[in-house]
Amino acid sequence: MVTGHSLRLRRAASWGLTTGFRLGLWLLLTADVGRFNLIAGLTLAVVLPRARSRLASPGLLLHSLWAVLLSIPQAYAEAVTMTLRPHRLERFTSLKGSGSQSSLVVFLEVFRITLTPLTIALGRRPDGNYLVHELGREQRK
């Protein structure tokens, strides 16, 4: 059973992670870490409306964020591989999702899939998995 204290703690952690994510995105988009830009980004991160979705556990949010960070080197590797060797094989696959109803977690999962140049998320199935279009190399026989 969730007590009032633990619910407040989850909300505070979710608010902090969402605000931090928004501020980080602002800093990446503006490429400026000056004092004024930090204040402007923090103000926007706090003032922008919040989604009225279910709260995700902070652990799930951190796990999704970590998966996005780990996919960045993979995206660079795939980009280099694509330029050196063509990928002409197209296929549709299903990629397991967390099943979370939190809009932030869903965004992070779709972002992780679409960040890499060989894959793009086409949709989310009712079971929480994602339909993914994927490019691959033809296997030599």
Coordinates of N, CA and C in Angstrom, one line a residue:
M1 N 0.8 -1.2 0.0 CA 0.0 0.0 0.0 C 0.9 1.2 0.0
V2 N 0.5 2.2 -0.8 CA 1.2 3.5 -0.9 C 0.7 4.4 0.2
T3 N 1.7 4.9 1.0 CA 1.3 5.8 2.1 C 1.4 7.2 1.5
G4 N 0.9 8.2 2.2 CA 0.9 9.6 1.8 C 2.3 10.1 1.7
H5 N 3.2 9.7 2.6 CA 4.6 10.2 2.5 C 5.3 9.6 1.3
S6 N 5.1 8.4 1.0 CA 5.8 7.8 -0.2 C 5.3 8.3 -1.5
L7 N 4.0 8.6 -1.5 CA 3.4 9.2 -2.7 C 3.9 10.6 -2.9
R8 N 4.1 11.4 -1.9 CA 4.7 12.8 -2.0 C 6.1 12.7 -2.4
L9 N 6.8 11.7 -1.9 CA 8.2 11.5 -2.3 C 8.3 11.1 -3.8
R10 N 7.4 10.2 -4.3 CA 7.4 9.8 -5.7 C 7.1 11.0 -6.6
R11 N 6.1 11.8 -6.1 CA 5.8 13.0 -6.9 C 6.9 14.0 -7.0
A12 N 7.6 14.2 -5.9 CA 8.7 15.1 -5.8 C 9.9 14.6 -6.7
A13 N 10.1 13.3 -6.7 CA 11.2 12.8 -7.5 C 10.8 12.9 -9.0
S14 N 9.6 12.6 -9.3 CA 9.1 12.7 -10.7 C 9.2 14.1 -11.2
W15 N 8.8 15.1 -10.3 CA 8.9 16.5 -10.7 C 10.3 16.9 -10.9
G16 N 11.2 16.5 -10.0 CA 12.6 16.8 -10.2 C 13.2 16.2 -11.4
L17 N 12.9 15.0 -11.7 CA 13.5 14.4 -12.9 C 12.9 15.0 -14.2
T18 N 11.6 15.3 -14.2 CA 11.0 16.0 -15.3 C 11.6 17.4 -15.5
T19 N 11.8 18.1 -14.5 CA 12.3 19.5 -14.6 C 13.8 19.4 -15.0
G20 N 14.5 18.4 -14.5 CA 15.9 18.3 -14.9 C 16.0 17.9 -16.4
F21 N 15.1 17.0 -16.8 CA 15.1 16.6 -18.2 C 14.8 17.8 -19.1
R22 N 13.8 18.6 -18.7 CA 13.5 19.8 -19.5 C 14.6 20.8 -19.6
L23 N 15.3 21.0 -18.5 CA 16.4 21.9 -18.4 C 17.5 21.4 -19.3
G24 N 17.8 20.1 -19.2 CA 18.9 19.5 -20.0 C 18.6 19.6 -21.5
L25 N 17.3 19.4 -21.9 CA 16.9 19.5 -23.3 C 17.1 21.0 -23.7
W26 N 16.7 21.9 -22.9 CA 16.9 23.3 -23.2 C 18.4 23.7 -23.4
L27 N 19.2 23.2 -22.5 CA 20.6 23.5 -22.7 C 21.2 22.8 -23.9
L28 N 20.7 21.6 -24.3 CA 21.2 21.0 -25.5 C 20.7 21.8 -26.8
L29 N 19.5 22.3 -26.7 CA 19.0 23.0 -27.9 C 19.6 24.4 -28.1
T30 N 19.9 25.0 -27.0 CA 20.5 26.4 -27.0 C 22.0 26.4 -27.1
A31 N 22.7 25.3 -26.6 CA 24.1 25.2 -26.6 C 24.8 26.3 -25.9
D32 N 24.1 26.8 -24.8 CA 24.7 27.9 -24.0 C 24.4 27.6 -22.6
V33 N 25.5 27.6 -21.8 CA 25.3 27.3 -20.3 C 25.6 28.5 -19.5
G34 N 25.4 29.7 -20.1 CA 25.6 31.0 -19.4 C 24.5 31.1 -18.3
R35 N 24.8 32.0 -17.4 CA 23.9 32.2 -16.2 C 22.5 32.6 -16.7
F36 N 22.3 33.6 -17.6 CA 21.0 34.0 -18.0 C 20.3 32.8 -18.7
N37 N 21.0 32.0 -19.5 CA 20.3 30.9 -20.2 C 19.9 29.8 -19.2
L38 N 20.7 29.6 -18.2 CA 20.3 28.6 -17.2 C 19.1 29.1 -16.4
I39 N 19.0 30.4 -16.1 CA 17.8 30.9 -15.4 C 16.6 30.8 -16.3
A40 N 16.8 31.2 -17.6 CA 15.6 31.1 -18.6 C 15.2 29.7 -18.7
G41 N 16.1 28.7 -18.9 CA 15.8 27.3 -19.0 C 15.1 26.8 -17.8
L42 N 15.6 27.1 -16.6 CA 14.9 26.6 -15.4 C 13.5 27.2 -15.2
T43 N 13.4 28.5 -15.6 CA 12.1 29.1 -15.5 C 11.1 28.4 -16.5
L44 N 11.5 28.1 -17.7 CA 10.6 27.5 -18.6 C 10.3 26.0 -18.2
A45 N 11.3 25.3 -17.6 CA 11.1 24.0 -17.2 C 10.1 23.9 -16.0
V46 N 10.1 24.9 -15.2 CA 9.1 24.9 -14.1 C 7.8 25.4 -14.5
V47 N 7.7 26.4 -15.4 CA 6.4 27.0 -15.8 C 5.6 26.2 -16.8
L48 N 6.3 25.5 -17.7 CA 5.6 24.7 -18.7 C 4.6 23.7 -18.0
P49 N 3.4 23.5 -18.6 CA 2.5 22.6 -18.0 C 3.0 21.2 -17.9
R50 N 2.5 20.5 -16.9 CA 2.9 19.1 -16.7 C 1.8 18.2 -17.3
A51 N 2.2 17.0 -17.8 CA 1.3 16.1 -18.3 C 0.5 15.5 -17.1
R52 N -0.7 15.2 -17.3 CA -1.6 14.6 -16.3 C -1.7 13.1 -16.5
S53 N -0.5 12.5 -16.5 CA -0.5 11.0 -16.7 C -0.1 10.4 -15.4
R54 N -0.1 9.1 -15.4 CA 0.2 8.4 -14.2 C 1.7 8.6 -13.9
L55 N 2.0 8.6 -12.6 CA 3.4 8.8 -12.2 C 4.2 7.5 -12.4
A56 N 5.3 7.7 -13.0 CA 6.2 6.5 -13.1 C 7.1 6.5 -11.9
S57 N 7.6 5.3 -11.6 CA 8.5 5.3 -10.5 C 9.8 5.9 -10.9
P58 N 10.5 6.6 -9.9 CA 11.7 7.2 -10.3 C 12.8 6.2 -10.8
G59 N 12.7 5.0 -10.3 CA 13.6 4.0 -10.8 C 13.4 3.7 -12.3
L60 N 12.1 3.6 -12.7 CA 11.8 3.4 -14.1 C 12.2 4.6 -15.0
L61 N 12.0 5.8 -14.5 CA 12.5 7.0 -15.2 C 14.0 7.0 -15.4
L62 N 14.7 6.7 -14.3 CA 16.2 6.6 -14.4 C 16.6 5.5 -15.3
H63 N 16.0 4.4 -15.3 CA 16.3 3.3 -16.2 C 16.1 3.7 -17.6
S64 N 15.0 4.4 -17.9 CA 14.7 4.8 -19.3 C 15.7 5.9 -19.7
L65 N 16.1 6.8 -18.9 CA 17.1 7.8 -19.2 C 18.4 7.2 -19.4
W66 N 18.8 6.2 -18.6 CA 20.1 5.5 -18.7 C 20.1 4.8 -20.1
A67 N 19.0 4.2 -20.5 CA 19.0 3.5 -21.8 C 19.2 4.5 -22.9
V68 N 18.6 5.7 -22.8 CA 18.8 6.7 -23.8 C 20.3 7.1 -23.9
L69 N 20.9 7.3 -22.8 CA 22.3 7.7 -22.7 C 23.2 6.6 -23.3
L70 N 22.9 5.3 -23.1 CA 23.6 4.2 -23.6 C 23.5 4.1 -25.1
S71 N 22.3 4.6 -25.7 CA 22.1 4.4 -27.1 C 22.8 5.5 -27.9
I72 N 23.4 6.5 -27.3 CA 24.1 7.5 -28.0 C 25.4 7.0 -28.7
P73 N 26.2 6.2 -28.0 CA 27.4 5.7 -28.7 C 27.0 4.7 -29.8
Q74 N 25.9 3.9 -29.5 CA 25.4 3.0 -30.5 C 24.9 3.8 -31.8
A75 N 24.3 4.9 -31.6 CA 23.9 5.7 -32.7 C 25.1 6.2 -33.6
Y76 N 26.1 6.6 -32.9 CA 27.3 7.0 -33.7 C 27.9 5.8 -34.4
A77 N 28.0 4.7 -33.8 CA 28.5 3.4 -34.4 C 27.7 3.0 -35.6
E78 N 26.4 3.1 -35.5 CA 25.5 2.8 -36.6 C 25.6 3.8 -37.7
A79 N 25.8 5.0 -37.4 CA 26.0 6.0 -38.5 C 27.3 5.8 -39.3
V80 N 28.4 5.4 -38.6 CA 29.6 5.1 -39.3 C 29.4 3.8 -40.1
T81 N 28.8 2.8 -39.5 CA 28.6 1.6 -40.3 C 27.7 1.8 -41.5
M82 N 26.7 2.6 -41.4 CA 25.9 2.9 -42.6 C 26.6 3.6 -43.7
T83 N 27.6 4.5 -43.4 CA 28.3 5.2 -44.4 C 29.3 4.2 -45.1
L84 N 29.8 3.3 -44.3 CA 30.8 2.4 -44.9 C 30.2 1.2 -45.6
R85 N 29.1 0.7 -45.1 CA 28.5 -0.5 -45.7 C 27.0 -0.2 -45.8
P86 N 26.4 -0.4 -47.0 CA 25.0 -0.1 -47.2 C 24.1 -1.1 -46.5
H87 N 23.0 -0.6 -46.0 CA 22.0 -1.5 -45.3 C 20.7 -1.4 -46.2
R88 N 20.5 -2.5 -46.9 CA 19.4 -2.5 -47.8 C 18.2 -3.4 -47.4
L89 N 18.4 -4.2 -46.4 CA 17.4 -5.1 -45.9 C 16.5 -4.4 -45.0
E90 N 15.2 -4.3 -45.3 CA 14.2 -3.7 -44.4 C 13.4 -4.8 -43.7
R91 N 13.1 -4.6 -42.5 CA 12.2 -5.5 -41.8 C 11.5 -4.8 -40.6
F92 N 10.3 -5.4 -40.3 CA 9.5 -4.9 -39.2 C 9.7 -5.8 -38.0
T93 N 10.0 -5.3 -36.9 CA 10.2 -6.1 -35.7 C 9.4 -5.5 -34.5
S94 N 9.3 -6.3 -33.5 CA 8.7 -5.8 -32.3 C 9.7 -5.7 -31.2
L95 N 9.7 -4.5 -30.5 CA 10.7 -4.3 -29.5 C 10.0 -4.1 -28.2
K96 N 10.5 -4.8 -27.2 CA 9.8 -4.8 -25.9 C 9.9 -3.4 -25.2
G97 N 8.7 -3.0 -24.7 CA 8.7 -1.7 -24.0 C 8.4 -2.0 -22.5
S98 N 8.4 -1.0 -21.7 CA 8.2 -1.1 -20.3 C 6.8 -1.4 -19.9
G99 N 5.9 -1.0 -20.8 CA 4.4 -1.1 -20.5 C 3.9 0.0 -19.6
S100 N 4.8 1.0 -19.4 CA 4.4 2.1 -18.5 C 3.4 3.0 -19.2
Q101 N 2.5 3.6 -18.5 CA 1.5 4.6 -19.0 C 2.0 6.0 -18.9
S102 N 3.2 6.2 -18.3 CA 3.7 7.6 -18.1 C 4.2 8.1 -19.4
S103 N 3.7 9.3 -19.7 CA 4.1 9.9 -21.0 C 5.6 10.2 -21.1
L104 N 6.2 10.5 -20.0 CA 7.7 10.7 -20.1 C 8.4 9.5 -20.4
V105 N 8.0 8.3 -19.8 CA 8.7 7.1 -20.0 C 8.5 6.6 -21.5
V106 N 7.3 6.8 -22.0 CA 7.0 6.4 -23.4 C 7.8 7.3 -24.3
F107 N 7.9 8.6 -24.0 CA 8.7 9.5 -24.8 C 10.2 9.0 -24.8
L108 N 10.7 8.7 -23.7 CA 12.1 8.3 -23.6 C 12.3 7.0 -24.4
E109 N 11.4 6.1 -24.3 CA 11.5 4.8 -25.0 C 11.5 5.0 -26.5
V110 N 10.5 5.8 -27.0 CA 10.5 6.1 -28.4 C 11.7 6.9 -28.9
F111 N 12.2 7.8 -28.1 CA 13.4 8.6 -28.4 C 14.6 7.7 -28.5
R112 N 14.7 6.7 -27.6 CA 15.8 5.8 -27.7 C 15.8 4.9 -29.0
I113 N 14.6 4.5 -29.4 CA 14.5 3.7 -30.6 C 14.8 4.6 -31.8
T114 N 14.3 5.8 -31.9 CA 14.4 6.6 -33.1 C 15.8 7.3 -33.1
L115 N 16.5 7.4 -32.0 CA 17.8 8.1 -32.0 C 18.8 7.3 -32.9
T116 N 18.7 6.0 -32.9 CA 19.7 5.3 -33.7 C 19.2 5.3 -35.2
P117 N 20.2 5.5 -36.1 CA 19.8 5.7 -37.5 C 19.2 4.5 -38.2
L118 N 19.4 3.3 -37.7 CA 18.9 2.1 -38.3 C 17.5 1.7 -37.9
T119 N 16.9 2.4 -36.9 CA 15.6 2.1 -36.4 C 14.7 3.3 -36.3
I120 N 13.4 3.1 -36.4 CA 12.4 4.1 -36.2 C 11.1 3.5 -35.6
A121 N 10.6 4.1 -34.6 CA 9.4 3.5 -33.9 C 8.2 3.9 -34.8
L122 N 7.4 3.0 -35.1 CA 6.2 3.2 -35.9 C 4.9 3.3 -35.1
G123 N 4.9 2.7 -33.9 CA 3.7 2.8 -33.1 C 3.9 1.9 -31.9
R124 N 2.9 2.0 -31.0 CA 2.9 1.3 -29.7 C 1.7 0.3 -29.7
R125 N 2.0 -0.9 -29.5 CA 0.9 -1.9 -29.4 C 0.3 -1.9 -28.1
P126 N -0.9 -2.5 -28.0 CA -1.7 -2.5 -26.7 C -0.9 -3.2 -25.6
D127 N -0.1 -4.2 -25.9 CA 0.7 -4.9 -24.9 C 1.9 -4.1 -24.4
G128 N 2.1 -2.9 -24.9 CA 3.3 -2.1 -24.4 C 4.5 -2.2 -25.3
N129 N 4.5 -3.1 -26.3 CA 5.7 -3.3 -27.2 C 5.6 -2.3 -28.3
Y130 N 6.7 -2.0 -29.0 CA 6.7 -1.1 -30.0 C 7.0 -1.8 -31.4
L131 N 6.2 -1.3 -32.4 CA 6.5 -1.8 -33.8 C 7.6 -0.9 -34.3
V132 N 8.6 -1.6 -34.8 CA 9.9 -0.9 -35.2 C 10.2 -1.2 -36.7
H133 N 10.5 -0.2 -37.5 CA 11.1 -0.4 -38.8 C 12.6 -0.4 -38.6
E134 N 13.2 -1.4 -39.2 CA 14.7 -1.6 -39.0 C 15.4 -1.8 -40.3
L135 N 16.5 -1.2 -40.5 CA 17.4 -1.5 -41.6 C 18.5 -2.5 -41.2
G136 N 18.8 -3.4 -42.1 CA 19.8 -4.3 -41.8 C 20.7 -4.7 -43.0
R137 N 21.7 -5.4 -42.8 CA 22.5 -5.9 -43.9 C 22.1 -7.3 -44.3
E138 N 22.1 -7.5 -45.6 CA 21.8 -8.8 -46.1 C 22.9 -9.8 -45.7
Q139 N 22.4 -11.0 -45.3 CA 23.4 -12.0 -44.9 C 24.0 -12.7 -46.1
R140 N 25.3 -12.9 -46.1 CA 26.0 -13.6 -47.2 C 25.8 -15.0 -47.0
K141 N 25.6 -15.7 -48.1 CA 25.4 -17.1 -48.1 C 26.6 -17.9 -48.5

